[in-house]
Each structure stands twice: as C-alpha cells, then as structure tokens.
Coordinates of C-alpha atoms in Angstrom, one line a residue:
M1 CA -0.3 0.1 -0.1
H2 CA 2.6 2.2 0.7
S3 CA 6.4 2.4 0.0
P4 CA 8.4 1.4 3.4
G5 CA 10.4 4.0 3.6
I6 CA 6.8 6.3 4.4
R7 CA 5.9 3.8 6.3
K8 CA 9.1 3.6 8.5
A9 CA 9.6 7.1 8.1
S10 CA 5.5 8.6 9.1
E11 CA 6.2 5.8 12.8
A12 CA 9.0 7.4 13.3
C13 CA 7.3 11.0 13.3
F14 CA 4.6 9.3 15.3
H15 CA 6.7 8.2 18.0
N16 CA 8.6 11.1 17.9
L17 CA 11.6 9.4 18.1
C18 CA 13.1 12.3 17.5
H19 CA 12.6 13.5 20.5
L20 CA 14.6 10.7 21.9
P21 CA 17.8 12.1 23.4
F22 CA 15.9 15.4 25.9
L23 CA 14.4 13.0 28.0
G24 CA 16.4 13.5 31.0
I25 CA 16.8 9.5 31.3
P26 CA 20.1 6.8 30.6
E27 CA 20.2 5.8 27.9
P28 CA 19.8 2.0 27.2
Q29 CA 21.8 0.2 25.2
S30 CA 21.4 -1.9 22.1
S31 CA 22.1 -2.7 18.6
T32 CA 18.6 -1.8 17.1
S33 CA 17.2 1.4 16.7
T34 CA 13.3 0.1 17.5
T35 CA 15.0 -1.8 21.1
T36 CA 16.3 1.3 21.9
A37 CA 12.8 3.6 21.2
A38 CA 10.8 0.7 23.1
S39 CA 13.8 1.7 26.0
Y40 CA 13.1 4.9 25.9
R41 CA 9.5 4.4 26.8
H42 CA 9.0 1.7 29.2
V43 CA 13.1 3.7 31.0
F44 CA 10.3 7.1 30.8
E45 CA 7.1 5.3 32.0
V46 CA 9.3 3.9 35.0
S47 CA 11.0 7.2 36.3
M48 CA 8.1 9.4 36.2
A49 CA 5.9 6.7 38.6
S50 CA 7.8 7.5 40.8
S51 CA 8.8 11.1 40.0
I52 CA 5.9 11.9 42.7
Y53 CA 7.7 9.7 45.5
P54 CA 8.2 6.2 45.0
N55 CA 4.7 3.8 45.4
S56 CA 2.9 6.9 46.9
Q57 CA -1.2 7.5 47.7
F58 CA -2.2 10.3 49.2
T59 CA -5.3 10.8 51.0
N60 CA -5.3 13.5 52.6
H61 CA -4.9 17.3 50.9
E62 CA -3.2 18.6 54.1
S63 CA -0.9 16.7 54.4
F64 CA 0.6 16.9 51.0
P65 CA 3.8 17.7 49.9
S66 CA 4.6 21.4 48.9
L67 CA 5.3 23.4 46.0
Q68 CA 8.7 23.6 46.8
E69 CA 9.0 19.8 47.4
S70 CA 6.8 18.7 44.5
F71 CA 9.4 20.1 42.5
S72 CA 12.4 19.4 43.6
H73 CA 11.7 15.2 43.9
F74 CA 10.8 15.8 39.9
T75 CA 13.8 17.7 38.7
K76 CA 16.2 15.2 40.0
T77 CA 13.9 12.7 38.8
F78 CA 14.1 14.0 35.3
P79 CA 17.4 16.8 35.4
L80 CA 17.1 18.1 31.6
Y81 CA 13.4 19.4 32.6
S82 CA 15.7 22.8 34.0
Q83 CA 17.3 22.6 29.6
T84 CA 13.7 24.1 29.5
D85 CA 14.1 26.9 31.2
Q86 CA 13.9 29.5 28.6
A87 CA 9.8 29.0 28.6
D88 CA 10.1 29.9 32.2
K89 CA 12.0 32.9 30.7
I90 CA 9.4 34.1 28.2
R91 CA 7.2 33.2 30.6
E92 CA 8.7 36.1 33.1
Q93 CA 9.4 38.7 30.9
E94 CA 5.6 38.1 28.2
Y95 CA 3.5 36.6 30.0
Y96 CA 4.0 38.7 33.3
H97 CA 0.3 38.2 34.2
L98 CA 0.2 34.3 34.6
S99 CA 1.7 34.9 38.1
L100 CA 0.3 37.8 39.5
S101 CA -3.3 37.1 38.9
N102 CA -2.2 33.3 39.9
H103 CA -4.3 32.6 38.1
V104 CA -3.8 28.8 36.2
C105 CA -5.1 28.6 32.3
L106 CA -4.9 25.4 31.1
D107 CA -8.4 25.3 28.4
Y108 CA -6.8 27.3 25.8
I109 CA -6.6 25.8 22.5
G110 CA -4.9 27.1 19.1
H111 CA -1.8 29.3 19.3
G112 CA -1.2 32.8 20.9
L113 CA -0.4 35.9 18.7
F114 CA 0.7 38.1 21.2
S115 CA 2.2 38.3 24.3
Y116 CA 1.2 40.4 27.8
S117 CA 3.9 43.3 27.1
Q118 CA 2.5 44.5 23.6
Q119 CA -0.8 44.3 24.9
R120 CA 0.4 46.4 28.0
S121 CA 2.4 48.7 25.4
Y122 CA -0.8 49.5 23.7
S123 CA -3.1 50.1 26.9
Q124 CA -0.3 52.6 27.4
E125 CA -0.5 53.8 24.0
A126 CA -4.7 54.2 24.7
T127 CA -3.3 56.0 27.7
V128 CA -1.1 58.8 26.0
A129 CA -3.1 59.4 22.8
S130 CA -6.4 59.8 25.9
A131 CA -4.9 62.4 28.1
S132 CA -3.9 64.2 25.1
S133 CA -6.4 65.0 24.4
S134 CA -8.0 65.7 27.5
S135 CA -9.4 69.2 26.6
L136 CA -11.7 67.7 23.9
P137 CA -15.4 66.8 25.0
S138 CA -15.1 62.6 27.2
R139 CA -15.7 60.1 25.3
R140 CA -15.9 56.2 25.8
Y141 CA -14.7 53.7 24.4
S142 CA -16.2 50.4 24.0
S143 CA -14.6 47.4 25.4
S144 CA -13.6 46.8 21.2
L145 CA -12.1 49.8 20.8
E146 CA -10.1 49.2 23.6
T147 CA -9.4 45.7 22.1
P148 CA -5.6 46.1 21.0
F149 CA -4.0 44.6 17.5
F150 CA -6.8 44.8 14.9
G151 CA -10.2 43.7 13.8
I152 CA -12.3 41.1 12.3
S153 CA -15.6 42.0 9.3
Y154 CA -17.0 39.9 7.3
K155 CA -16.7 39.0 4.2
A156 CA -19.0 39.5 1.2
A157 CA -17.4 36.4 -0.8
N158 CA -17.6 32.4 -1.3
L159 CA -14.5 30.2 -0.6
H160 CA -14.5 28.6 -4.9
S161 CA -14.6 32.4 -5.3
Q162 CA -11.8 33.8 -3.1
I163 CA -9.6 30.2 -4.2
Q164 CA -9.8 30.8 -8.0
Y165 CA -9.5 35.3 -8.1
G166 CA -8.0 36.2 -4.7
S167 CA -9.0 39.6 -3.1
H168 CA -7.6 42.3 -2.0
E169 CA -5.3 42.1 1.0
S170 CA -4.2 44.6 3.5
E171 CA -0.4 45.2 4.3
L172 CA -1.9 43.3 7.9
E173 CA -3.2 40.5 6.5
Y174 CA -0.4 39.5 4.2
K175 CA 2.5 40.1 7.3
I176 CA -0.1 37.6 9.3
Q177 CA -0.4 35.2 6.8
K178 CA 3.0 34.6 5.8
R179 CA 3.6 35.2 8.9
I180 CA 1.5 31.4 9.8
M181 CA 2.5 30.1 6.7
A182 CA 5.7 29.9 8.0
L183 CA 4.8 28.8 11.2
M184 CA 3.1 26.3 10.5
N185 CA 5.6 25.6 7.2
L186 CA 3.9 25.7 4.4
S187 CA 4.0 26.7 0.9
E188 CA 2.9 29.3 -0.9
D189 CA 3.4 27.4 -3.4
D190 CA 2.1 24.9 -2.3
Y191 CA -1.4 26.6 -0.1
T192 CA -3.7 29.4 0.0
M193 CA -5.0 30.0 3.1
V194 CA -8.1 32.5 3.3
F195 CA -9.5 33.7 7.4
T196 CA -12.2 32.6 8.5
A197 CA -13.9 33.7 11.8
N198 CA -12.9 30.6 13.6
Q199 CA -12.5 27.2 13.5
S200 CA -16.8 25.9 12.5
S201 CA -16.8 28.8 10.4
A202 CA -13.3 26.6 8.3
F203 CA -15.3 23.5 9.3
K204 CA -18.8 24.9 7.5
L205 CA -17.3 26.6 4.5
L206 CA -15.4 23.8 3.5
A207 CA -18.2 21.6 4.3
D208 CA -20.2 24.0 1.7
S209 CA -18.3 23.8 -1.1
Y210 CA -17.4 19.6 -1.2
P211 CA -19.4 17.7 -3.5
F212 CA -20.7 15.4 -1.9
Q213 CA -23.3 15.2 -4.6
S214 CA -20.0 13.3 -5.7
N215 CA -18.1 12.1 -3.3
H216 CA -21.1 11.4 -0.7
N217 CA -19.1 10.6 1.7
L218 CA -18.4 12.2 5.4
L219 CA -15.2 9.9 7.5
T220 CA -14.4 12.2 11.1
V221 CA -12.1 10.2 13.6
Y222 CA -12.9 11.9 16.9
D223 CA -13.4 10.8 20.5
H224 CA -14.8 13.4 22.0
E225 CA -17.8 16.0 20.0
N226 CA -17.1 18.9 18.3
E227 CA -18.9 22.2 18.0
A228 CA -17.0 22.9 14.5
V229 CA -17.3 19.0 13.8
K230 CA -20.8 19.1 14.6
V231 CA -21.5 22.3 12.2
M232 CA -19.6 20.3 9.4
I233 CA -21.7 16.9 9.6
E234 CA -24.9 18.9 9.1
S235 CA -24.4 20.9 6.8
S236 CA -22.5 17.9 4.8
K237 CA -26.1 16.2 5.5
N238 CA -27.9 19.0 4.4
R239 CA -26.5 18.4 0.7
G240 CA -26.2 14.7 0.5
A241 CA -23.3 13.2 2.7
Q242 CA -23.6 9.6 4.1
V243 CA -21.3 10.6 7.3
M244 CA -19.7 8.0 9.8
S245 CA -17.1 7.7 11.9
A246 CA -14.6 6.0 13.2
E247 CA -15.0 3.5 16.5
F248 CA -12.7 4.3 19.7
S249 CA -12.0 1.0 21.9
W250 CA -13.1 0.6 25.8
P251 CA -10.8 1.4 28.0
S252 CA -7.2 2.4 26.1
L253 CA -9.6 4.8 23.0
R254 CA -6.7 4.3 20.9
I255 CA -10.0 4.4 17.7
H256 CA -11.0 0.5 16.8
S257 CA -8.2 -0.1 13.4
G258 CA -11.0 -2.7 11.8
K259 CA -13.5 -0.9 11.1
L260 CA -11.5 2.4 10.4
L261 CA -9.8 0.5 8.0
E262 CA -13.4 -1.1 6.7
K263 CA -14.8 2.2 6.4
V264 CA -12.2 4.5 4.7
R265 CA -11.6 1.3 2.4
R266 CA -15.2 1.1 0.9
R267 CA -15.0 -0.5 -2.0
R268 CA -18.2 1.2 -4.0
K269 CA -18.6 4.2 -6.2
N270 CA -19.2 6.1 -4.1
R271 CA -16.7 5.7 -1.6
R272 CA -14.9 8.9 -1.9
G273 CA -15.7 11.5 -0.1
L274 CA -13.8 14.1 2.8
F275 CA -11.7 12.5 5.2
V276 CA -10.7 14.6 8.5
F277 CA -8.2 13.9 10.7
P278 CA -6.6 15.8 14.4
L279 CA -3.1 14.3 15.0
Q280 CA -4.5 14.0 18.4
S281 CA -7.3 14.4 20.5
R282 CA -7.6 17.6 22.2
V283 CA -9.4 15.9 25.2
T284 CA -7.7 12.7 25.4
G285 CA -4.4 13.9 24.5
A286 CA -4.6 10.1 22.6
R287 CA -2.0 10.6 19.0
Y288 CA -2.5 8.6 15.9
S289 CA -0.6 7.5 13.1
Y290 CA 0.2 9.5 10.5
L291 CA -1.0 6.7 7.6
W292 CA -4.2 7.0 8.4
M293 CA -4.2 10.0 6.7
N294 CA -2.1 8.1 3.8
M295 CA -4.0 5.2 3.9
A296 CA -7.5 7.6 2.8
R297 CA -5.6 9.6 0.3
E298 CA -4.6 6.0 -1.5
N299 CA -7.9 4.8 -1.0
G300 CA -9.7 8.3 -3.3
W301 CA -11.1 10.2 -0.1
H302 CA -9.7 13.6 0.3
V303 CA -8.3 14.6 3.6
L304 CA -9.1 18.0 5.8
L305 CA -6.8 18.0 8.4
D306 CA -7.4 18.9 12.2
A307 CA -4.6 21.1 13.4
C308 CA -5.6 23.2 16.1
G309 CA -5.0 20.7 18.9
L310 CA -1.7 20.6 17.8
G311 CA 1.1 22.0 19.4
P312 CA 2.7 25.2 18.0
K313 CA 5.0 23.7 16.1
D314 CA 4.3 19.9 15.4
M315 CA 3.7 21.0 11.7
E316 CA 7.6 20.8 11.8
T317 CA 7.6 16.7 12.2
L318 CA 8.6 15.1 9.0
G319 CA 5.7 13.2 8.0
L320 CA 3.9 16.5 7.8
S321 CA 6.2 16.9 4.9
L322 CA 5.6 13.8 3.8
F323 CA 1.7 13.5 4.4
K324 CA 0.5 17.0 3.2
P325 CA -3.3 17.6 3.7
D326 CA -6.1 18.1 0.6
F327 CA -7.1 21.1 3.0
L328 CA -5.6 21.4 6.9
V329 CA -8.2 24.2 9.6
C330 CA -6.0 25.4 12.1
S331 CA -7.4 28.4 14.9
F332 CA -4.9 32.0 16.6
F333 CA -6.3 33.3 19.6
K334 CA -4.8 37.3 20.8
V335 CA -2.9 36.4 23.9
F336 CA -2.5 33.2 25.7
G337 CA -4.2 33.3 29.4
E338 CA -5.7 37.5 28.3
N339 CA -7.1 37.7 25.9
P340 CA -8.8 34.5 23.7
S341 CA -10.4 36.4 20.4
G342 CA -9.3 35.0 17.9
F343 CA -9.7 33.8 14.3
G344 CA -9.6 30.2 11.7
C345 CA -7.5 29.7 8.4
L346 CA -8.2 27.3 6.8
F347 CA -5.9 26.4 4.0
V348 CA -6.3 24.5 0.7
K349 CA -4.0 22.0 -1.3
K350 CA -3.1 24.6 -4.5
S351 CA -3.6 21.0 -6.2
S352 CA -6.8 20.1 -4.4
S353 CA -8.4 23.9 -5.4
S354 CA -10.7 22.4 -7.8
V355 CA -12.9 20.4 -5.9
I356 CA -14.0 23.4 -4.4
R357 CA -17.3 24.6 -6.2
D358 CA -19.7 26.9 -5.5
S359 CA -21.5 28.3 -2.4
A360 CA -23.7 30.8 -0.3
G361 CA -21.5 30.0 2.4
T362 CA -19.7 32.4 4.6
G363 CA -18.1 32.6 7.5
L364 CA -14.7 34.6 5.2
V365 CA -13.4 37.6 7.3
R366 CA -11.0 40.3 6.5
L367 CA -8.3 41.7 9.4
V368 CA -8.4 45.8 9.5
P369 CA -5.7 47.4 11.2
A370 CA -5.9 49.2 13.9
R371 CA -5.2 52.5 14.9
R372 CA -4.7 54.6 18.0
P373 CA -7.7 56.2 19.2
S374 CA -7.1 59.9 18.9
P375 CA -8.3 63.7 19.0
I376 CA -11.3 63.5 17.3
S377 CA -14.2 66.1 17.5
E378 CA -17.9 65.3 20.1
G379 CA -20.0 64.7 15.8
S380 CA -17.7 63.1 15.3
A381 CA -16.7 60.9 18.5
N382 CA -21.1 60.3 18.9
E383 CA -20.9 59.3 14.2
D384 CA -18.2 57.0 15.6
T385 CA -19.0 55.2 18.4
E386 CA -23.6 54.7 16.2
T387 CA -21.3 53.1 13.0
E388 CA -19.8 50.8 16.0
E389 CA -23.2 49.9 17.4
K390 CA -24.7 49.1 13.9
A391 CA -21.5 47.4 13.0
K392 CA -21.4 44.9 16.3
Q393 CA -25.5 44.6 16.0
E394 CA -25.0 43.5 11.7
L395 CA -21.3 40.9 12.9
H396 CA -24.1 40.0 15.8
D397 CA -27.2 38.9 13.6
D398 CA -24.7 37.6 10.5
D399 CA -23.1 35.0 12.7
S400 CA -24.8 32.1 12.7
L401 CA -22.4 29.6 13.9
Q402 CA -21.6 30.1 17.6
G403 CA -17.9 29.9 20.0
S404 CA -15.1 30.0 19.1
S405 CA -11.8 27.6 18.8
S406 CA -9.7 29.7 19.0
G407 CA -8.4 30.3 22.8
P408 CA -10.4 28.8 25.6
M409 CA -12.7 25.4 24.6
S410 CA -15.1 27.6 23.1
T411 CA -19.6 25.4 25.3
Q412 CA -22.6 25.2 23.7
Q413 CA -25.1 27.0 25.2
T414 CA -28.3 26.8 26.4
S415 CA -32.1 28.3 25.1
E416 CA -31.5 30.7 28.5
K417 CA -28.0 31.8 27.3
T418 CA -28.8 35.3 29.1
S419 CA -29.7 34.3 32.7
E420 CA -27.7 31.1 32.6
L421 CA -24.9 33.7 32.4
E422 CA -26.0 36.2 35.1
E423 CA -26.2 32.4 37.1
I424 CA -22.3 32.0 36.3
K425 CA -20.6 34.9 36.9
E426 CA -21.6 34.4 39.9
I427 CA -20.6 31.3 40.6
S428 CA -17.7 31.8 38.2
P429 CA -16.9 35.6 37.8
K430 CA -13.4 34.2 36.0
L431 CA -15.2 32.3 33.4
K432 CA -13.8 33.9 30.1
A433 CA -15.2 32.3 26.7
P434 CA -14.1 33.7 23.1
E435 CA -16.0 36.4 21.6
I436 CA -15.2 37.9 17.9
E437 CA -14.4 41.4 17.8
V438 CA -15.7 43.4 14.9
S439 CA -13.7 45.5 12.8
V440 CA -13.7 49.1 14.2
A441 CA -11.2 48.2 16.6
S442 CA -8.4 50.7 16.3
F443 CA -4.3 50.5 17.2
E444 CA -0.9 52.1 16.8
S445 CA 0.9 50.4 18.4
S446 CA 4.6 50.7 20.7
Q447 CA 8.3 51.5 18.9
S448 CA 8.8 47.5 19.1
Q449 CA 5.8 45.8 18.3
I450 CA 5.1 47.6 15.3
I451 CA 6.7 48.5 12.0
A452 CA 4.6 51.0 10.1
S453 CA 3.9 51.1 6.6
S454 CA 4.9 55.0 4.3
G455 CA 2.3 56.6 3.3
S456 CA -0.7 54.0 4.6
G457 CA -1.8 54.6 7.5
Y458 CA -1.2 51.0 8.0
S459 CA 0.1 48.9 10.5
Y460 CA 1.4 45.1 11.0
L461 CA 2.4 43.3 13.9
E462 CA 5.6 40.9 15.0
C463 CA 3.8 38.0 16.5
R464 CA 5.5 37.5 19.3
G465 CA 3.6 34.6 20.5
L466 CA 4.4 32.8 17.6
D467 CA 8.1 34.2 17.8
H468 CA 8.3 32.7 21.0
A469 CA 7.5 29.2 19.7
D470 CA 9.9 29.8 17.5
S471 CA 12.8 30.2 19.4
L472 CA 11.9 27.6 21.8
G473 CA 12.0 25.1 19.2
L474 CA 10.1 21.5 17.6
I475 CA 12.3 19.1 20.5
L476 CA 12.2 21.6 24.2
I477 CA 8.3 22.1 23.4
S478 CA 7.8 18.8 22.4
A479 CA 9.7 17.4 25.8
R480 CA 8.7 20.5 27.8
E481 CA 4.7 18.8 27.4
R482 CA 6.0 15.7 28.3
Y483 CA 7.7 15.7 31.2
L484 CA 4.0 18.0 32.2
I485 CA 0.9 16.4 31.6
N486 CA 3.0 12.9 32.5
W487 CA 3.7 13.8 35.8
L488 CA -0.1 15.8 36.1
V489 CA -1.4 12.0 34.8
N490 CA 0.4 9.9 37.3
A491 CA -0.3 12.7 40.5
L492 CA -4.0 12.5 39.6
T493 CA -4.3 8.8 40.9
S494 CA -2.0 8.6 43.2
L495 CA -5.3 10.4 44.8
R496 CA -7.2 8.0 47.0
H497 CA -9.9 8.5 49.2
P498 CA -9.9 7.9 52.6
H499 CA -11.3 4.5 54.7
S500 CA -12.5 3.4 50.9
E501 CA -12.6 -0.5 50.6
N502 CA -9.4 -1.5 48.5
G503 CA -8.1 2.6 48.9
H504 CA -12.0 4.3 46.2
P505 CA -9.5 6.0 43.5
L506 CA -10.4 9.7 43.4
V507 CA -9.5 10.4 39.6
R508 CA -10.4 8.1 36.7
I509 CA -8.2 8.9 33.6
Y510 CA -9.4 8.6 30.4
G511 CA -7.0 7.9 27.3
P512 CA -3.8 7.7 27.3
K513 CA -2.3 7.3 31.1
V514 CA 1.8 7.1 31.8
K515 CA 2.6 7.1 28.2
F516 CA 6.3 8.4 26.1
D517 CA 3.4 9.5 22.9
R518 CA 0.6 10.8 24.4
G519 CA -0.1 14.4 23.5
P520 CA -0.5 17.9 25.9
A521 CA -4.1 17.1 26.9
V522 CA -5.5 14.7 30.2
A523 CA -9.5 13.7 30.4
F524 CA -10.7 13.0 33.6
N525 CA -13.0 12.4 36.2
V526 CA -13.1 13.3 40.2
F527 CA -15.3 10.5 42.2
D528 CA -16.8 10.8 45.5
W529 CA -16.1 8.3 48.2
K530 CA -19.1 5.9 47.8
G531 CA -18.0 6.2 43.9
E532 CA -20.3 9.1 42.5
K533 CA -18.9 10.8 40.0
V534 CA -19.0 13.9 39.9
D535 CA -20.4 16.3 37.6
P536 CA -18.4 17.5 35.3
A537 CA -19.7 21.2 35.3
I538 CA -19.8 21.5 38.6
V539 CA -15.9 20.9 39.2
Q540 CA -14.9 23.5 36.4
K541 CA -17.4 26.1 38.2
L542 CA -15.0 24.8 41.8
A543 CA -11.9 25.1 40.0
D544 CA -12.4 27.7 38.6
R545 CA -12.8 29.5 41.7
N546 CA -9.3 27.9 42.8
N547 CA -8.5 30.0 39.0
V548 CA -8.0 27.0 37.4
S549 CA -9.9 27.4 34.6
L550 CA -10.7 23.8 32.7
S551 CA -13.1 22.6 30.1
C552 CA -15.8 20.5 30.0
G553 CA -16.4 17.6 27.0
F554 CA -17.8 14.4 26.1
L555 CA -16.2 11.1 24.4
H556 CA -18.4 9.5 22.4
H557 CA -18.0 6.2 19.1
I558 CA -17.1 4.8 22.3
L559 CA -16.9 0.8 21.3
F560 CA -17.2 -1.6 24.2
S561 CA -16.0 -5.4 23.4
D562 CA -17.3 -8.9 24.8
K563 CA -14.8 -9.0 27.9
Y564 CA -15.7 -5.0 28.3
E565 CA -19.5 -5.2 27.2
H566 CA -20.2 -5.4 31.5
E567 CA -19.4 -1.8 32.5
R568 CA -21.3 -0.4 29.3
A569 CA -24.7 0.8 31.2
Q570 CA -22.6 1.5 34.3
I571 CA -19.7 3.5 32.1
L572 CA -21.9 6.2 29.4
E573 CA -24.2 7.9 30.4
T574 CA -27.3 9.0 27.9
R575 CA -28.3 12.9 26.7
T576 CA -29.8 15.1 24.2
G577 CA -28.9 16.9 21.1
E578 CA -30.3 18.7 18.4
G579 CA -32.4 16.7 15.5
G580 CA -33.2 12.7 16.1
T581 CA -36.2 11.0 17.2
V582 CA -39.6 12.2 18.3
L583 CA -40.6 13.0 22.1
N584 CA -43.3 14.0 23.5
G585 CA -43.6 16.2 20.7
K586 CA -39.6 17.4 20.2
R587 CA -37.7 15.8 17.7
V588 CA -34.2 15.0 19.6
K589 CA -31.7 13.1 19.5
L590 CA -30.2 10.7 22.0
N591 CA -26.4 10.9 22.3
S592 CA -24.4 8.2 24.4
G593 CA -21.0 8.6 25.8
I594 CA -19.3 10.7 29.1
S595 CA -18.6 13.8 30.6
V596 CA -15.3 14.7 30.9
V597 CA -13.1 17.1 32.7
T598 CA -10.9 18.1 30.6
A599 CA -6.9 20.0 30.7
A600 CA -5.0 21.6 28.1
L601 CA -1.3 21.7 28.1
G602 CA 1.1 24.9 26.3
F603 CA 4.9 26.2 25.6
L604 CA 3.4 28.3 29.3
T605 CA 2.0 25.8 30.9
N606 CA 5.1 25.6 34.0
F607 CA 5.5 23.0 36.8
E608 CA 3.1 25.0 39.3
D609 CA 0.3 25.0 37.2
V610 CA -0.3 22.2 37.2
Y611 CA 0.4 20.8 40.6
K612 CA -1.7 23.5 41.4
L613 CA -4.3 21.5 39.2
W614 CA -3.5 19.0 42.0
A615 CA -3.7 20.7 44.5
F616 CA -7.3 21.9 43.4
V617 CA -8.7 18.4 42.8
S618 CA -7.2 16.7 46.1
L619 CA -10.4 18.4 47.1
F620 CA -12.6 16.5 47.2
L621 CA -10.8 14.0 48.7
D622 CA -12.4 15.4 51.6
A623 CA -15.7 14.2 51.6
D624 CA -17.8 16.8 53.3
F625 CA -16.2 19.8 50.3
V626 CA -18.0 17.3 47.9
Q627 CA -21.3 17.7 49.5
K628 CA -21.2 21.4 51.3
E629 CA -19.7 22.6 47.0
R630 CA -23.0 20.4 45.3
W631 CA -25.3 22.1 47.9
R632 CA -24.5 25.6 47.0
Y633 CA -24.7 24.5 43.1
T634 CA -28.5 23.5 43.3
A635 CA -28.7 26.4 45.8
L636 CA -28.3 28.7 42.7
N637 CA -29.8 26.3 40.5
Q638 CA -27.0 26.7 38.0
M639 CA -27.5 24.2 34.9
T640 CA -25.0 22.6 33.4
I641 CA -22.9 23.5 30.1
E642 CA -21.5 21.0 27.9
V643 CA -19.0 21.6 25.7

C-alpha cells in the first residue's frame, strides 16, 4: 500500500523518536533503533511513576507535599527538565500577568499571536493618546475599541471565489498570513490560505463547498464531541452526504483500527469523500498515526487535517512534510491567559482546489488594521460610536455559528443564554468566553511591536507569541509538555479516598495514562468516596473559584468488546441533542458517551500550574467538601454547561 520508507518515516514521526535524546533519563544500550526506542519509552514511564514519591498514595489534601518539595523531587528524577527554563524566562518577561493574577490557564486551544507585554504597550499608548485629548469632550471607548492589535469583519465572498480569484489584501493581512504560513511550515506555492471567523466557520465553509453530490461520504475521527465537526456534519447531511465516524475501543480509547480500515477501504462507487482527521485528541491527548491520512488518500479520499489541537511547532514533524493534506484548519487567539479572541485559518492545497464548488456559504473574514485613538470632535465621536454599535449588531445578526475554536474551549449554549450567563458569573466570575471582534477596533502600537508601512496609515504586527514558539523549537516544547502532562496524570492517579474499600481512587483518567507517546491534554473525572461521579460542570466551576481554568468535554463513539460489555451501562451516560427522533412532540437525539473534565497544556505551562491543579483536585478527598459544594451548586440553580 505504501513504500517501506514512508511507513518507517511515519512511524518514527508518530512515536517522536527524534525527541529521544532530550528525556533526561539514561540511554539504554541497544543494537537496534526499534529496541532503543522501546527501551526509552519504558524507562521514561518507569521513571515517571516515581516522580512524585516512590509508590506514594495521597488520602488527605492537608498532608500534601509542598510545591517546593514536589518540584525538587521532579527535577531530581528528570534533571534535564531544567533545560526548558527558557520557556519560564519567556513567561516571566512577556506573560507576567499569569503570575500576578495567580491564575492557571488550562483551557486554551490554538496558537497565541501576541504577548501580554505587547498588549500592555497598547494600553499605555491608548492612555497617552486619551490624556493628550483631555481638552476635548470626553468619550467612552467600548471594549472593541480598547482591544488591541486588529479587528475582524465578514467578507461578502464565498470560498470558491476566494480560492479561484483571490481578493485584495491589506498589508496587515499579507504580513500575518506570511507569518502563519511560516509557523505552519507550509509553502505559498502549495497552499492558499483564507481567514475565517473561527474553526466552526472553516469547517462549515468547506462542507458547503465540497462536492458531496459526487463524493458522497464524510468520515470523521474524533473521540469527543466537537462543535466544528457537528456544524460540518449538519451542513454535509443537508447536501446529501453519508456520515460515518471512527470508533474507539474501551478502555484505552484507541482507534478501533479494523472498523476504521473497513470504512476507509469501502469498495463502492461512492466510497470517495472527505476524511476529517486530527493527529491527536485535544480532550484525551490520544495520538493517531500519520498513516491514516496516507491510507485515506490512497483509497480516493480527500483529507482535511484538523490542526487546532496541535502544538505550535508540531507542523515541523517529518510526517507532515511527507503527507500533505488537501485541506488544513488551525486557529489563533491573541494573548494567552488574557485575550482569547482571534480567528481561524483554512488552507487549501492548490493541486486540490479544483474540487471546491461555488456555494452560498459565509464565514470568511478580513483582518482590519487598528489605529490608536486620536483627538476627534464630539460630533465625530458620537458618529463613530453609532457606527460601532451598528457594526456590532450586524455582526451579531450575521453570526449563526456560536463559539470559537481559538482561545478557551468553547461551550455549547442552552436556550436561556442570558439568565445562565448571569448565574455563571456568580459562581465563576473569571470564566471567559471566546469572542469575535468587529472591524472598528483601532490600534497603533509602540515602536518595538509595530513596523509602520510608509504613507498608507496601516501597520503590521510583530507576532511575538509565534516568535516565542519558534525560539523554543519543537524538541524543547515537546519534551517540556511530555514531562508535565505525564507528571500530572501520575499525580492525579495517586489520589485515593481514605477509609474506602481497596482505597477507591478519587480520579479516573480516560484515554492514555502515563505514556511517552501522548499529547499534552488529559480527560478525567472526579469520584466521591461512594464511587459516584461528581458532575464535570461542578468541577469546572469550582476550579474556576480556585483560579484554575478547565474545560468540559463529551467522549463518544466508544466501542465495548464482549470482555467489557458489562461495564457499558455503568460507564456510558445519555443526553439529548438536536435532530434525531421525536419524543413528546419534540425532535431529540440521544447521544451516549462520557462527560469529562479536560485540561490542556501549552509551552507556557509550568510545573506550578500542574501542581495547583493537582492540589485543587485533592480537595475532593474531603467528602464534606463535595457535599457542601453540591448543595451550593443546587442552591444557586446552576445549569450544566456541556462542551
């Protein structure tokens, strides 16, 4: 099916063998690379098991080792972790708000464009500009005007016309597009890139433009509910597509290879279609082989790679240089831990662009350069305010897609949005939701962040957040995240309820456990001393009270073999969604799966962050804590928010 060279290269990338010298563990002596790789992974996992304290179990949150003790033991086990301190220096200098706020951000997905220090520079510039115009009538700037860097506005164009004929680009758009292409390790000779409102917009644009009339199938590979995928499925079904999904074996949640292979190799005239594939789950951290992309392509599928859950340097891996997808989607936010607004990007391979059809789909946006507030007359100020409010209303009316893939993981909305948001504010005042900004945002940054284009009045931004990722590099970022996520998994599984039979575990991990080849995300649930699951929405809100931002997810398409069939009823839960059967006069769809809490790490995450999450989860070892917070949750009439 493919050459041995490609297969070996893919497997090497999939198992991250290029990272092996940077583990901080003894190098085993072996005569073969395969044995060496397996030995490395084994030694790593054994070492991680003792990275807290050998054979330790914790039953009382008040007798926890301190942060200093835990970090000392961790660095003794993995001394080369200290070589990732460049990331700590960047965090201290450019993202110092994370320490000042004492807030742990484990809910960001996508890539950060700018640093907090850049945003502060904008704020100072805006303050100076405001003070210089103090003799004029005062004006209140709305949040959209105060938000730095750029704004976005929708374009009256569809994907087909944009790909085939292009459009006029501002210097800002050209520079940011060029910078993103460099980050993604993609050539402008091979791919065309367009800006979208968010990940959901990118998925819907492609679903609206893909020829499902001739290529009938849509095959997705997600172990969790994803809002963008749901939007794509709905759009493709309306256009006659047959939707299929990969299944994931319980309890490992690995792809059931046999069933997916059968779907990919379907021997029918209509077997071709769109294969939607993430290289790793952004909820469980499970990683998938590049070979699936190549196998799908060889069987007549077009491949969409969802890169939203990948790290900022993962596109540099050898596998992605060998297996270039037909389409690729990624997302960007402005400032990690501070400004989750941003945009999505859709890349279309030029050799595959002829497949795109004309459609009425919308979702393309343009980036609007921002200017610093300047002295203006009272009449102009009032006129601008009216224009701004009108633009915001038009954007709100036009935006049928909720949430954003950049920044904190988006949550599904209930019908009573307003009252629910007020309730959430009471219990989680710091919970931030992704937003989409309008084109009236204005900005002219300080001399170090901005290089002005002569005569045009526009500026382009230095994407310092992306520069930081480049300066650290793939190997350092991967090693740092591997240490931290595996330590966290090991720490969470060390928590056990006191006085329960057989030391009932407090936490259950879903998907990969301590494992060399896992991504920097973990899905888990907390259980009380009776073995009953604590609602993930409660855990999320209580974490926010403790200055830890987490997300919730819903695992699905879980396949139980005969060996585990008896666990199905106990493990799975059922909830309703849109579509499906009619029940009591309403059309509902019953979805089976597992609601979970999820934490996602990035290159700015440090040891203190994962320790604080561990310390927070340990509070549930106190049964009174669980009962007390459940009572408060019910008293406040909080509603479950499902991601």
